């Protein structure tokens, strides 16, 4: 299956690995990390997907996320993909901005030049990488869940809402909940998807809920000292949509916390327990 | 006192800060990190010192060490200094090697040119920085302990053995236990201290014990898949010395673990509980 192991390190009794493969979806090499806890021979473990935010690679959460202790305790495989295609010939923001292009794939399949050939992150994260993971690791793919941070929270929410049967739990740290209504999304969505606002709504969690998508419940942590809270994140829009739709949202505004991994790592254990409960792995 | 705050982030209910000051000992600006857990107004908390290894700054353990959860639970302040002076005009290894000069101060006061003017890390870590910390943070300086990794394990052991009354607990991850007898130390000690082997023995944990230094007990974790185990670390030398001296060494050879923070973070909680027990903070 063409999976190259870049590194493995024993940690909390399991193995933290980093791997590379040639992606058909993106037309590039893609790097991702997988933590596999210690497990009985032949056991198949549930899978937690973690989607990262703007500028990140697999490495940020892998190094700073503090997820391994709980994944070991709860028997969860933890997967961290990259946030965009990378490499020679991959288009970037014309000004090199951090919020579009490299490191900023927004988990969509781009239709617009020059991004369409490589920026196929929706297909990559929901189809190609799961198929690879299912073959290469001791996974129970009937028990998957998804979480993410910021742009990756947007990805987790939109993917979780689109495939409610596949992902048994959905949660997010400081997610972009309504990209069609904030500057980051108002740049990225037309940039990747063009002017068709119907296409945008499929990549906006609040719009998806307004248009009928349903999941039973949802955990969101948001720092109240987050610089992006009022102009880019707007959790109140998710709160309104969930209330109207009857989705049981647990939205926790965490006092004094910012947008960083110091915040994420603090509440990672709570999220993993939430996922394990819904994956039947607690 | 000239302490500049570079960053603060709320984490696990407390504050992770990074600070800079002009050091008289090293003649340079020095950066360090301090985690202060949430605490009652007016409370004074015990202090755990963490000394880092070759090539590291304060940032490695601060980002990857996974210490904040336990420090918050146990009420411990956690301090991570840099591993050498840095900046314009600070001498480095003539070949730019990683194991001497910048990032490799070995926690000694250099006597040799061109290192002596700046490489005063023993004085910095045992005198200047504690005095600053005592003034600037809510510390109980009668309750201090020390740990470290690799070169920082060497620092923690030698400092702990030299000031047994000051540091109530001493532990290390994969420490250099006998630098006078391994390549890293055989390069660094003459480089900083010259040819006087008496001076070297004061910076060699095994030699200090052989020469009469005593602490009641000691916790050391060492990965058995550590690339540096047999040629640089040699925990068996510490085992022999502690046995002969009646020091209660708990040496745990951890199967499959390497020299990285994936190893350190796995066992950090055990070390912090060991420290808290001896600091009366568990």
PDB file of N, CA and C in Angstrom, chain A residues 8-14 16 18 62-69 255-258 260-263 265-267, chain B residues 8-14 16 18 62-69 255-258 260-263 265-267:
ATOM      1  N   UNK A   8       8.899   5.966  14.544  1.00  0.00           N
ATOM      2  CA  UNK A   8       8.037   5.379  15.582  1.00  0.00           C
ATOM      3  C   UNK A   8       8.731   5.591  16.915  1.00  0.00           C
ATOM      4  N   UNK A   9       7.927   5.911  17.926  1.00  0.00           N
ATOM      5  CA  UNK A   9       8.453   6.102  19.280  1.00  0.00           C
ATOM      6  C   UNK A   9       7.493   5.466  20.266  1.00  0.00           C
ATOM      7  N   UNK A  10       8.035   4.670  21.169  1.00  0.00           N
ATOM      8  CA  UNK A  10       7.163   4.128  22.214  1.00  0.00           C
ATOM      9  C   UNK A  10       6.742   5.258  23.137  1.00  0.00           C
ATOM     10  N   UNK A  11       5.450   5.268  23.494  1.00  0.00           N
ATOM     11  CA  UNK A  11       4.941   6.325  24.371  1.00  0.00           C
ATOM     12  C   UNK A  11       3.686   5.830  25.065  1.00  0.00           C
ATOM     13  N   UNK A  12       3.637   5.990  26.350  1.00  0.00           N
ATOM     14  CA  UNK A  12       2.487   5.542  27.150  1.00  0.00           C
ATOM     15  C   UNK A  12       2.102   4.098  26.792  1.00  0.00           C
ATOM     16  N   UNK A  13       3.099   3.261  26.618  1.00  0.00           N
ATOM     17  CA  UNK A  13       2.867   1.844  26.389  1.00  0.00           C
ATOM     18  C   UNK A  13       2.520   1.468  24.964  1.00  0.00           C
ATOM     19  N   UNK A  14       2.238   2.455  24.115  1.00  0.00           N
ATOM     20  CA  UNK A  14       1.901   2.180  22.725  1.00  0.00           C
ATOM     21  C   UNK A  14       2.960   2.732  21.790  1.00  0.00           C
ATOM     22  N   UNK A  16       3.733   5.737  18.920  1.00  0.00           N
ATOM     23  CA  UNK A  16       3.429   6.944  18.164  1.00  0.00           C
ATOM     24  C   UNK A  16       4.216   6.872  16.869  1.00  0.00           C
ATOM     25  N   UNK A  18       4.816   8.189  12.680  1.00  0.00           N
ATOM     26  CA  UNK A  18       4.597   9.189  11.634  1.00  0.00           C
ATOM     27  C   UNK A  18       4.873   8.500  10.298  1.00  0.00           C
ATOM     28  N   UNK A  62       0.505  16.129  17.631  1.00  0.00           N
ATOM     29  CA  UNK A  62       1.283  14.946  17.993  1.00  0.00           C
ATOM     30  C   UNK A  62       2.272  15.280  19.106  1.00  0.00           C
ATOM     31  N   UNK A  63       2.857  16.465  19.036  1.00  0.00           N
ATOM     32  CA  UNK A  63       3.843  16.854  20.054  1.00  0.00           C
ATOM     33  C   UNK A  63       3.215  17.533  21.262  1.00  0.00           C
ATOM     34  N   UNK A  64       2.142  18.296  21.048  1.00  0.00           N
ATOM     35  CA  UNK A  64       1.634  19.163  22.116  1.00  0.00           C
ATOM     36  C   UNK A  64       0.239  18.807  22.597  1.00  0.00           C
ATOM     37  N   UNK A  65      -0.405  17.825  22.010  1.00  0.00           N
ATOM     38  CA  UNK A  65      -1.824  17.578  22.269  1.00  0.00           C
ATOM     39  C   UNK A  65      -2.120  16.821  23.555  1.00  0.00           C
ATOM     40  N   UNK A  66      -1.122  16.125  24.102  1.00  0.00           N
ATOM     41  CA  UNK A  66      -1.300  15.383  25.369  1.00  0.00           C
ATOM     42  C   UNK A  66      -2.484  14.413  25.289  1.00  0.00           C
ATOM     43  N   UNK A  67      -2.578  13.689  24.176  1.00  0.00           N
ATOM     44  CA  UNK A  67      -3.679  12.731  23.975  1.00  0.00           C
ATOM     45  C   UNK A  67      -3.291  11.300  24.284  1.00  0.00           C
ATOM     46  N   UNK A  68      -1.998  10.986  24.332  1.00  0.00           N
ATOM     47  CA  UNK A  68      -1.590   9.577  24.393  1.00  0.00           C
ATOM     48  C   UNK A  68      -1.959   8.898  25.703  1.00  0.00           C
ATOM     49  N   UNK A  69      -1.856   9.604  26.815  1.00  0.00           N
ATOM     50  CA  UNK A  69      -2.186   8.987  28.096  1.00  0.00           C
ATOM     51  C   UNK A  69      -3.617   8.457  28.078  1.00  0.00           C
ATOM     52  N   UNK A 255     -12.903  30.069  30.849  1.00  0.00           N
ATOM     53  CA  UNK A 255     -12.410  31.404  31.209  1.00  0.00           C
ATOM     54  C   UNK A 255     -10.890  31.510  31.225  1.00  0.00           C
ATOM     55  N   UNK A 256     -10.381  32.486  30.503  1.00  0.00           N
ATOM     56  CA  UNK A 256      -8.951  32.783  30.507  1.00  0.00           C
ATOM     57  C   UNK A 256      -8.146  32.012  29.480  1.00  0.00           C
ATOM     58  N   UNK A 257      -8.775  31.074  28.800  1.00  0.00           N
ATOM     59  CA  UNK A 257      -8.033  30.250  27.836  1.00  0.00           C
ATOM     60  C   UNK A 257      -8.003  30.893  26.463  1.00  0.00           C
ATOM     61  N   UNK A 258      -6.878  30.651  25.740  1.00  0.00           N
ATOM     62  CA  UNK A 258      -6.685  31.230  24.412  1.00  0.00           C
ATOM     63  C   UNK A 258      -6.836  30.160  23.331  1.00  0.00           C
ATOM     64  N   UNK A 260      -4.460  28.358  21.861  1.00  0.00           N
ATOM     65  CA  UNK A 260      -3.236  27.569  21.699  1.00  0.00           C
ATOM     66  C   UNK A 260      -3.387  26.124  22.170  1.00  0.00           C
ATOM     67  N   UNK A 261      -2.335  25.360  21.962  1.00  0.00           N
ATOM     68  CA  UNK A 261      -2.294  23.984  22.480  1.00  0.00           C
ATOM     69  C   UNK A 261      -2.223  23.935  24.004  1.00  0.00           C
ATOM     70  N   UNK A 262      -1.882  25.026  24.668  1.00  0.00           N
ATOM     71  CA  UNK A 262      -1.989  25.055  26.135  1.00  0.00           C
ATOM     72  C   UNK A 262      -3.452  24.912  26.553  1.00  0.00           C
ATOM     73  N   UNK A 263      -4.337  25.424  25.739  1.00  0.00           N
ATOM     74  CA  UNK A 263      -5.783  25.265  25.939  1.00  0.00           C
ATOM     75  C   UNK A 263      -6.236  23.859  25.533  1.00  0.00           C
ATOM     76  N   UNK A 265      -4.619  21.031  25.152  1.00  0.00           N
ATOM     77  CA  UNK A 265      -4.116  19.929  25.983  1.00  0.00           C
ATOM     78  C   UNK A 265      -4.851  19.867  27.315  1.00  0.00           C
ATOM     79  N   UNK A 266      -5.296  21.019  27.802  1.00  0.00           N
ATOM     80  CA  UNK A 266      -6.002  21.048  29.084  1.00  0.00           C
ATOM     81  C   UNK A 266      -7.302  20.256  29.027  1.00  0.00           C
ATOM     82  N   UNK A 267      -7.986  20.337  27.904  1.00  0.00           N
ATOM     83  CA  UNK A 267      -9.314  19.727  27.809  1.00  0.00           C
ATOM     84  C   UNK A 267      -9.346  18.477  26.925  1.00  0.00           C
TER      85      UNK A 267
ATOM     86  N   UNK B   8       2.321  34.430  28.277  1.00  0.00           N
ATOM     87  CA  UNK B   8       1.622  33.656  29.304  1.00  0.00           C
ATOM     88  C   UNK B   8       0.417  33.008  28.635  1.00  0.00           C
ATOM     89  N   UNK B   9       0.149  31.770  29.020  1.00  0.00           N
ATOM     90  CA  UNK B   9      -1.005  31.030  28.496  1.00  0.00           C
ATOM     91  C   UNK B   9      -1.652  30.270  29.632  1.00  0.00           C
ATOM     92  N   UNK B  10      -2.960  30.400  29.747  1.00  0.00           N
ATOM     93  CA  UNK B  10      -3.652  29.592  30.750  1.00  0.00           C
ATOM     94  C   UNK B  10      -3.616  28.136  30.319  1.00  0.00           C
ATOM     95  N   UNK B  11      -3.327  27.258  31.282  1.00  0.00           N
ATOM     96  CA  UNK B  11      -3.248  25.830  30.973  1.00  0.00           C
ATOM     97  C   UNK B  11      -3.491  25.048  32.249  1.00  0.00           C
ATOM     98  N   UNK B  12      -4.371  24.074  32.178  1.00  0.00           N
ATOM     99  CA  UNK B  12      -4.692  23.236  33.336  1.00  0.00           C
ATOM    100  C   UNK B  12      -4.981  24.100  34.571  1.00  0.00           C
ATOM    101  N   UNK B  13      -5.683  25.177  34.364  1.00  0.00           N
ATOM    102  CA  UNK B  13      -6.115  26.020  35.466  1.00  0.00           C
ATOM    103  C   UNK B  13      -5.087  26.993  35.984  1.00  0.00           C
ATOM    104  N   UNK B  14      -3.831  26.845  35.552  1.00  0.00           N
ATOM    105  CA  UNK B  14      -2.769  27.745  35.997  1.00  0.00           C
ATOM    106  C   UNK B  14      -2.242  28.571  34.844  1.00  0.00           C
ATOM    107  N   UNK B  16       1.089  29.119  32.316  1.00  0.00           N
ATOM    108  CA  UNK B  16       2.399  28.785  31.764  1.00  0.00           C
ATOM    109  C   UNK B  16       3.006  30.059  31.210  1.00  0.00           C
ATOM    110  N   UNK B  18       6.569  32.356  29.915  1.00  0.00           N
ATOM    111  CA  UNK B  18       7.952  32.356  29.431  1.00  0.00           C
ATOM    112  C   UNK B  18       8.502  33.746  29.682  1.00  0.00           C
ATOM    113  N   UNK B  62       8.614  22.455  27.976  1.00  0.00           N
ATOM    114  CA  UNK B  62       7.417  23.275  28.152  1.00  0.00           C
ATOM    115  C   UNK B  62       6.320  22.851  27.188  1.00  0.00           C
ATOM    116  N   UNK B  63       6.710  22.520  25.961  1.00  0.00           N
ATOM    117  CA  UNK B  63       5.720  22.121  24.959  1.00  0.00           C
ATOM    118  C   UNK B  63       5.410  20.629  24.980  1.00  0.00           C
ATOM    119  N   UNK B  64       6.398  19.794  25.290  1.00  0.00           N
ATOM    120  CA  UNK B  64       6.245  18.344  25.099  1.00  0.00           C
ATOM    121  C   UNK B  64       6.291  17.534  26.381  1.00  0.00           C
ATOM    122  N   UNK B  65       6.537  18.175  27.520  1.00  0.00           N
ATOM    123  CA  UNK B  65       6.817  17.421  28.738  1.00  0.00           C
ATOM    124  C   UNK B  65       5.585  16.868  29.450  1.00  0.00           C
ATOM    125  N   UNK B  66       4.404  17.405  29.157  1.00  0.00           N
ATOM    126  CA  UNK B  66       3.150  16.927  29.760  1.00  0.00           C
ATOM    127  C   UNK B  66       3.226  16.936  31.303  1.00  0.00           C
ATOM    128  N   UNK B  67       3.736  18.023  31.845  1.00  0.00           N
ATOM    129  CA  UNK B  67       3.881  18.137  33.299  1.00  0.00           C
ATOM    130  C   UNK B  67       2.778  18.954  33.951  1.00  0.00           C
ATOM    131  N   UNK B  68       2.051  19.756  33.168  1.00  0.00           N
ATOM    132  CA  UNK B  68       1.132  20.716  33.792  1.00  0.00           C
ATOM    133  C   UNK B  68      -0.042  20.058  34.511  1.00  0.00           C
ATOM    134  N   UNK B  69      -0.572  18.977  33.962  1.00  0.00           N
ATOM    135  CA  UNK B  69      -1.715  18.321  34.602  1.00  0.00           C
ATOM    136  C   UNK B  69      -1.353  17.924  36.038  1.00  0.00           C
ATOM    137  N   UNK B 255      11.254  -0.800  28.889  1.00  0.00           N
ATOM    138  CA  UNK B 255      11.439  -1.559  27.648  1.00  0.00           C
ATOM    139  C   UNK B 255      10.832  -0.876  26.429  1.00  0.00           C
ATOM    140  N   UNK B 256      11.654  -0.698  25.396  1.00  0.00           N
ATOM    141  CA  UNK B 256      11.202  -0.156  24.121  1.00  0.00           C
ATOM    142  C   UNK B 256      11.245   1.353  24.028  1.00  0.00           C
ATOM    143  N   UNK B 257      11.558   2.027  25.125  1.00  0.00           N
ATOM    144  CA  UNK B 257      11.552   3.496  25.112  1.00  0.00           C
ATOM    145  C   UNK B 257      12.903   4.043  24.681  1.00  0.00           C
ATOM    146  N   UNK B 258      12.849   5.194  23.991  1.00  0.00           N
ATOM    147  CA  UNK B 258      14.061   5.825  23.478  1.00  0.00           C
ATOM    148  C   UNK B 258      14.422   7.067  24.298  1.00  0.00           C
ATOM    149  N   UNK B 260      13.624  10.248  23.696  1.00  0.00           N
ATOM    150  CA  UNK B 260      12.835  11.410  23.284  1.00  0.00           C
ATOM    151  C   UNK B 260      11.822  11.845  24.340  1.00  0.00           C
ATOM    152  N   UNK B 261      11.127  12.936  24.042  1.00  0.00           N
ATOM    153  CA  UNK B 261      10.052  13.406  24.917  1.00  0.00           C
ATOM    154  C   UNK B 261       8.834  12.477  24.887  1.00  0.00           C
ATOM    155  N   UNK B 262       8.737  11.595  23.895  1.00  0.00           N
ATOM    156  CA  UNK B 262       7.686  10.571  23.947  1.00  0.00           C
ATOM    157  C   UNK B 262       7.915   9.650  25.139  1.00  0.00           C
ATOM    158  N   UNK B 263       9.170   9.446  25.489  1.00  0.00           N
ATOM    159  CA  UNK B 263       9.554   8.683  26.684  1.00  0.00           C
ATOM    160  C   UNK B 263       9.354   9.527  27.954  1.00  0.00           C
ATOM    161  N   UNK B 265       7.539  12.190  28.577  1.00  0.00           N
ATOM    162  CA  UNK B 265       6.147  12.520  28.914  1.00  0.00           C
ATOM    163  C   UNK B 265       5.418  11.314  29.501  1.00  0.00           C
ATOM    164  N   UNK B 266       5.803  10.118  29.076  1.00  0.00           N
ATOM    165  CA  UNK B 266       5.155   8.905  29.585  1.00  0.00           C
ATOM    166  C   UNK B 266       5.357   8.755  31.093  1.00  0.00           C
ATOM    167  N   UNK B 267       6.552   9.109  31.564  1.00  0.00           N
ATOM    168  CA  UNK B 267       6.883   8.864  32.971  1.00  0.00           C
ATOM    169  C   UNK B 267       6.948  10.140  33.811  1.00  0.00           C
TER     170      UNK B 267
END
